[in-house]
Tab-separated table of C-alpha atoms in Angstrom:
chain	number	residue	atom	x	y	z
D	1	MET	CA	68.819	67.705	103.871
D	2	MET	CA	70.547	65.267	101.582
D	3	SER	CA	69.345	62.207	103.524
D	4	GLU	CA	65.756	63.494	103.471
D	5	ALA	CA	65.945	63.867	99.728
D	6	ILE	CA	67.191	60.275	99.315
D	7	ALA	CA	64.441	58.955	101.586
D	8	LEU	CA	61.829	60.823	99.588
D	9	TYR	CA	63.280	59.436	96.369
D	10	ARG	CA	63.156	55.844	97.640
D	11	LYS	CA	59.668	56.107	99.026
D	12	PRO	CA	57.188	55.335	96.275
D	13	LEU	CA	54.197	57.536	95.763
D	14	LYS	CA	50.910	56.282	97.148
D	15	GLY	CA	49.199	55.763	93.809
D	16	VAL	CA	52.224	54.134	92.173
D	17	GLU	CA	52.571	51.611	94.971
D	18	LYS	CA	48.954	50.578	94.560
D	19	MET	CA	49.333	50.165	90.812
D	20	SER	CA	52.423	47.984	91.147
D	21	ASN	CA	50.608	45.723	93.588
D	22	GLU	CA	47.743	45.354	91.141
D	23	CYS	CA	50.175	44.360	88.455
D	24	LYS	CA	51.687	41.624	90.556
D	25	LYS	CA	48.428	40.154	91.713
D	26	GLU	CA	45.978	40.630	88.904
D	27	ARG	CA	47.439	41.665	85.623
D	28	HIS	CA	49.120	38.317	85.024
D	29	ALA	CA	46.531	36.295	86.809
D	30	LYS	CA	44.504	33.687	84.909
D	31	ARG	CA	41.216	35.240	85.997
D	32	SER	CA	41.951	38.899	85.824
D	33	LYS	CA	39.395	41.606	86.544
D	34	SER	CA	40.998	43.776	83.917
D	35	ASP	CA	38.914	44.085	80.760
D	36	MET	CA	41.992	44.459	78.620
D	37	VAL	CA	43.361	41.150	79.867
D	38	ASN	CA	40.030	39.430	79.467
D	39	LEU	CA	39.984	40.350	75.789
D	40	ILE	CA	42.425	37.506	75.136
D	41	GLN	CA	41.148	35.123	77.781
D	42	ASN	CA	39.896	32.668	75.183
D	43	VAL	CA	43.347	32.336	73.646
D	44	ASP	CA	45.397	29.565	75.190
D	45	GLN	CA	48.927	30.111	74.079
D	46	LYS	CA	50.104	26.647	75.088
D	47	ASP	CA	47.537	25.001	72.840
D	48	ASP	CA	48.402	27.365	70.033
D	49	LEU	CA	52.009	26.328	70.246
D	50	LYS	CA	51.199	22.646	70.556
D	51	TYR	CA	48.338	22.083	68.110
D	52	ASN	CA	49.081	24.032	64.992
D	53	ARG	CA	49.594	23.461	61.270
D	54	ARG	CA	53.257	22.573	61.614
D	55	ALA	CA	52.616	20.101	64.409
D	56	PHE	CA	49.843	18.539	62.333
D	57	LEU	CA	52.149	17.933	59.379
D	58	LYS	CA	54.867	16.540	61.626
D	59	THR	CA	52.357	14.125	63.118
D	60	ALA	CA	51.227	13.139	59.617
D	61	VAL	CA	54.829	12.377	58.621
D	62	GLY	CA	55.285	10.357	61.806
D	63	ALA	CA	52.094	8.411	61.101
D	64	SER	CA	53.188	7.683	57.541
D	65	MET	CA	56.595	6.468	58.699
D	66	ALA	CA	55.100	4.371	61.510
D	67	LEU	CA	52.668	2.727	59.095
D	68	GLY	CA	55.420	1.999	56.606
D	69	LEU	CA	57.804	0.582	59.180
D	70	SER	CA	55.080	-1.590	60.706
D	71	THR	CA	55.234	-3.821	57.616
D	72	VAL	CA	58.895	-4.683	58.234
D	73	PRO	CA	58.312	-7.423	60.877
D	74	PHE	CA	55.960	-9.213	58.471
D	75	SER	CA	58.607	-9.059	55.787
D	76	VAL	CA	61.314	-10.336	58.133
D	77	ARG	CA	59.051	-13.189	59.185
D	78	ALA	CA	58.363	-14.072	55.555
D	79	MET	CA	62.052	-14.003	54.631
D	80	MET	CA	63.084	-16.079	57.640
D	81	GLY	CA	61.321	-18.989	56.007
D	82	LEU	CA	58.530	-19.464	58.470
D	83	SER	CA	56.394	-20.686	55.634
D	84	GLU	CA	54.115	-23.685	55.468
D	85	PRO	CA	56.085	-26.903	56.076
D	86	ASP	CA	55.475	-30.112	54.154
D	87	HIS	CA	52.495	-32.032	55.430
D	88	GLU	CA	52.016	-35.650	56.264
D	89	ARG	CA	49.484	-37.898	54.648
D	90	VAL	CA	46.755	-38.421	57.221
D	91	GLU	CA	43.728	-40.670	57.056
D	92	ILE	CA	40.471	-38.787	57.536
D	93	ALA	CA	37.586	-41.211	57.119
D	94	LYS	CA	36.235	-44.169	55.191
D	95	LEU	CA	34.206	-43.038	52.244
D	96	ALA	CA	31.508	-45.577	53.087
D	97	ASP	CA	30.957	-43.837	56.452
D	98	LEU	CA	30.338	-40.496	54.790
D	99	PRO	CA	27.089	-40.379	52.813
D	100	GLU	CA	26.268	-37.515	50.458
D	101	GLY	CA	25.231	-34.356	52.284
D	102	ASP	CA	27.238	-35.300	55.351
D	103	SER	CA	30.440	-33.945	56.831
D	104	VAL	CA	33.035	-35.063	59.333
D	105	THR	CA	35.390	-33.029	61.499
D	106	PHE	CA	39.079	-33.858	61.614
D	107	TYR	CA	42.287	-32.018	62.513
D	108	TYR	CA	44.901	-31.152	59.916
D	109	PRO	CA	47.818	-30.506	59.788
D	110	THR	CA	48.013	-30.228	63.599
D	111	GLU	CA	45.639	-30.903	66.468
D	112	ASN	CA	45.032	-27.154	66.653
D	113	ASP	CA	43.688	-26.902	63.114
D	114	PRO	CA	40.133	-28.205	62.904
D	115	ALA	CA	38.954	-29.121	59.434
D	116	LEU	CA	35.820	-30.329	57.730
D	117	LEU	CA	35.575	-33.099	55.150
D	118	ILE	CA	32.355	-32.649	53.208
D	119	HIS	CA	30.605	-35.028	50.889
D	120	THR	CA	28.402	-32.527	49.084
D	121	VAL	CA	24.888	-33.230	47.859
D	122	ASN	CA	26.358	-33.210	44.339
D	123	GLY	CA	28.653	-36.081	45.284
D	124	ASP	CA	31.917	-34.107	45.458
D	125	LEU	CA	34.475	-34.497	48.211
D	126	VAL	CA	35.977	-31.297	49.546
D	127	ALA	CA	37.843	-30.415	52.728
D	128	TYR	CA	38.630	-27.085	54.345
D	129	ASN	CA	40.006	-25.858	57.624
D	130	SER	CA	36.866	-24.988	59.517
D	131	ALA	CA	38.065	-21.907	61.411
D	132	CYS	CA	36.248	-18.940	59.899
D	133	THR	CA	38.655	-16.459	58.298
D	134	HIS	CA	36.787	-13.630	60.005
D	135	LEU	CA	37.208	-14.352	63.725
D	136	MET	CA	38.083	-18.068	63.825
D	137	CYS	CA	34.632	-19.358	64.789
D	138	PRO	CA	33.874	-22.910	63.626
D	139	VAL	CA	32.244	-23.277	60.223
D	140	PHE	CA	29.501	-25.845	59.598
D	141	TYR	CA	28.118	-27.496	56.492
D	142	GLU	CA	24.477	-26.630	55.798
D	143	LYS	CA	23.154	-29.544	53.808
D	144	GLU	CA	19.836	-27.899	52.872
D	145	GLU	CA	21.461	-24.849	51.270
D	146	ASP	CA	24.668	-26.661	50.260
D	147	VAL	CA	26.764	-23.924	51.822
D	148	LEU	CA	29.274	-23.493	54.627
D	149	LEU	CA	27.975	-21.303	57.434
D	150	CYS	CA	29.775	-19.532	60.241
D	151	PRO	CA	26.965	-18.894	62.730
D	152	CYS	CA	28.863	-16.334	64.804
D	153	HIS	CA	28.415	-13.464	62.336
D	154	LYS	CA	26.517	-15.173	59.524
D	155	GLY	CA	29.469	-15.685	57.242
D	156	TYR	CA	28.750	-17.878	54.241
D	157	PHE	CA	31.303	-19.770	52.154
D	158	ASP	CA	30.826	-21.522	48.837
D	159	VAL	CA	31.153	-25.232	49.507
D	160	ASN	CA	32.688	-25.879	46.081
D	161	ASN	CA	35.684	-23.578	46.458
D	162	GLY	CA	35.675	-22.271	50.043
D	163	HIS	CA	35.418	-18.629	49.002
D	164	PRO	CA	33.266	-16.229	51.032
D	165	VAL	CA	29.921	-15.417	49.434
D	166	ALA	CA	28.227	-13.362	52.156
D	167	GLY	CA	28.887	-11.831	55.539
D	168	PRO	CA	32.038	-10.416	57.065
D	169	PRO	CA	34.715	-12.967	55.966
D	170	GLN	CA	37.039	-11.613	53.288
D	171	ARG	CA	39.350	-14.552	52.660
D	172	GLU	CA	38.687	-18.087	51.544
D	173	LEU	CA	38.922	-21.058	53.890
D	174	PRO	CA	42.238	-22.930	53.613
D	175	LEU	CA	41.769	-25.866	51.277
D	176	ILE	CA	42.839	-29.310	52.438
D	177	GLU	CA	44.111	-31.385	49.529
D	178	ILE	CA	42.637	-34.856	49.680
D	179	GLU	CA	43.199	-38.196	48.006
D	180	VAL	CA	40.875	-41.178	47.926
D	181	GLU	CA	42.556	-44.556	47.934
D	182	ASN	CA	40.827	-47.898	48.414
D	183	GLY	CA	37.723	-46.235	49.816
D	184	THR	CA	39.674	-44.192	52.364
D	185	VAL	CA	40.027	-40.421	52.247
D	186	TYR	CA	43.465	-38.980	53.074
D	187	ALA	CA	44.554	-35.403	53.697
D	188	VAL	CA	47.837	-34.715	51.882
D	189	GLY	CA	48.367	-30.965	51.902
D	190	ARG	CA	46.967	-27.525	52.471
D	191	GLN	CA	46.560	-24.403	50.322
D	192	PHE	CA	45.786	-21.017	51.812
D	193	ARG	CA	45.130	-19.148	48.594
D	194	HIS	CA	43.288	-21.118	45.965
D	195	GLY	CA	40.662	-20.746	43.284
H	1	MET	CA	58.895	21.675	45.174
H	2	GLY	CA	56.447	23.994	46.920
H	3	LYS	CA	54.996	23.569	50.357
H	4	LYS	CA	51.582	22.532	49.049
H	5	ILE	CA	53.139	19.815	46.952
H	6	CYS	CA	55.018	18.632	50.053
H	7	TRP	CA	51.707	18.373	51.920
H	8	ALA	CA	50.150	16.454	49.040
H	9	VAL	CA	53.108	14.053	48.771
H	10	ILE	CA	53.057	13.351	52.517
H	11	PHE	CA	49.337	12.561	52.478
H	12	ILE	CA	49.783	10.345	49.424
H	13	THR	CA	52.466	8.403	51.305
H	14	ILE	CA	50.037	7.925	54.203
H	15	ALA	CA	47.372	6.593	51.832
H	16	VAL	CA	49.804	4.232	50.110
H	17	ASN	CA	51.178	2.997	53.432
H	18	VAL	CA	47.692	2.286	54.781
H	19	VAL	CA	46.970	0.160	51.705
H	20	MET	CA	50.349	-1.578	51.972
H	21	VAL	CA	49.776	-2.449	55.640
H	22	GLN	CA	46.403	-3.931	54.724
H	23	TRP	CA	47.830	-5.941	51.836
H	24	THR	CA	50.824	-7.094	53.883
H	25	VAL	CA	48.609	-8.400	56.681
H	26	GLU	CA	46.309	-10.110	54.183
H	27	ALA	CA	49.265	-11.699	52.393
H	28	THR	CA	50.739	-12.893	55.693
H	29	LEU	CA	47.445	-14.398	56.838
H	30	GLY	CA	47.083	-16.001	53.414
H	31	ARG	CA	50.633	-17.436	53.726
H	32	GLU	CA	51.650	-15.656	50.513
H	33	TYR	CA	55.178	-15.111	51.775
H	34	SER	CA	56.615	-14.346	48.356
H	35	ILE	CA	54.698	-11.079	47.952
H	36	VAL	CA	55.017	-9.799	51.537
H	37	PRO	CA	58.522	-8.328	50.972
H	38	ILE	CA	57.261	-6.534	47.842
H	39	TYR	CA	54.548	-4.697	49.795
H	40	SER	CA	56.987	-4.065	52.600
H	41	GLY	CA	59.536	-2.669	50.133
H	42	ILE	CA	56.972	-0.262	48.702
H	43	SER	CA	56.193	0.869	52.259
H	44	ILE	CA	59.865	1.512	53.000
H	45	VAL	CA	60.210	3.556	49.811
H	46	MET	CA	57.174	5.589	50.897
H	47	VAL	CA	58.753	6.113	54.323
H	48	PHE	CA	61.847	7.603	52.694
H	49	ILE	CA	59.748	9.754	50.372
H	50	ALA	CA	57.725	11.036	53.343
H	51	PHE	CA	60.843	11.774	55.352
H	52	PHE	CA	62.724	13.624	52.629
H	53	THR	CA	59.576	15.521	51.646
H	54	TYR	CA	59.229	16.546	55.284
H	55	LEU	CA	62.813	17.815	55.301
H	56	GLN	CA	62.089	19.808	52.155
H	57	TRP	CA	58.898	21.246	53.672
H	58	LYS	CA	60.736	22.117	56.880
H	59	LYS	CA	63.386	23.950	54.921
H	60	LEU	CA	60.783	26.008	53.043
H	61	GLU	CA	58.532	26.603	56.036
H	62	TYR	CA	61.150	27.800	58.474
H	63	SER	CA	63.160	29.814	55.989
H	64	GLU	CA	59.999	31.807	55.086
H	65	SER	CA	59.082	32.481	58.686
H	66	HIS	CA	62.678	33.563	59.336
H	67	ASP	CA	62.423	36.123	56.538
H	68	GLU	CA	59.291	37.572	58.083
């Protein structure tokens, strides 16, 4: 009698057993057939925990700190004294070989720094490094318009001071300091910011 | 300092740091080595401001939610 009662107690009712099986298989399933579960189907809890207001502000703080710290290597480089060394005096060309409105290419201060000595139509002598300050394309002297042109992206520089006048370049061309002695033009130095 | 002010301060630090990065790169490319550390210094100050403002915001934010 007692053992029958225990067996009856342990044996689940028919309906209850079915319900518990439904719970295991469907109630927690991603694609449930239950309408009550589907009410919140569009809510992804993981995304809610990951992409929220607090996370946004934390990311903003991280971005601010990353931006600020990214300037440190530049500062270290500047303080380590990797500045412009003293330059040699280098012969560029004979003035007689350079008529007005003409230009000649030379390299200063190293073989990797192309430069342009220009005898302008006004009779002035100017020299600049000829790598465009936009994307390093070579710059040419346009005699007709008396202007320096970078043909890659139509960047124009004023031939008198090397400053950009049109197009994408934002910085001036580095100025090569020149000296004329006994009809010969010499490069003696370089200035990055001038005018 | 309220939470909204913390948000504002953090976004101001982002704006200032963006400008400082731009100016630092321009100064480096222009070989103006004397002013690079100045821009960099301003950036570092902004980093500290952002960090301590974040700590302040965190304190306010999480203490309020705890009370709820």
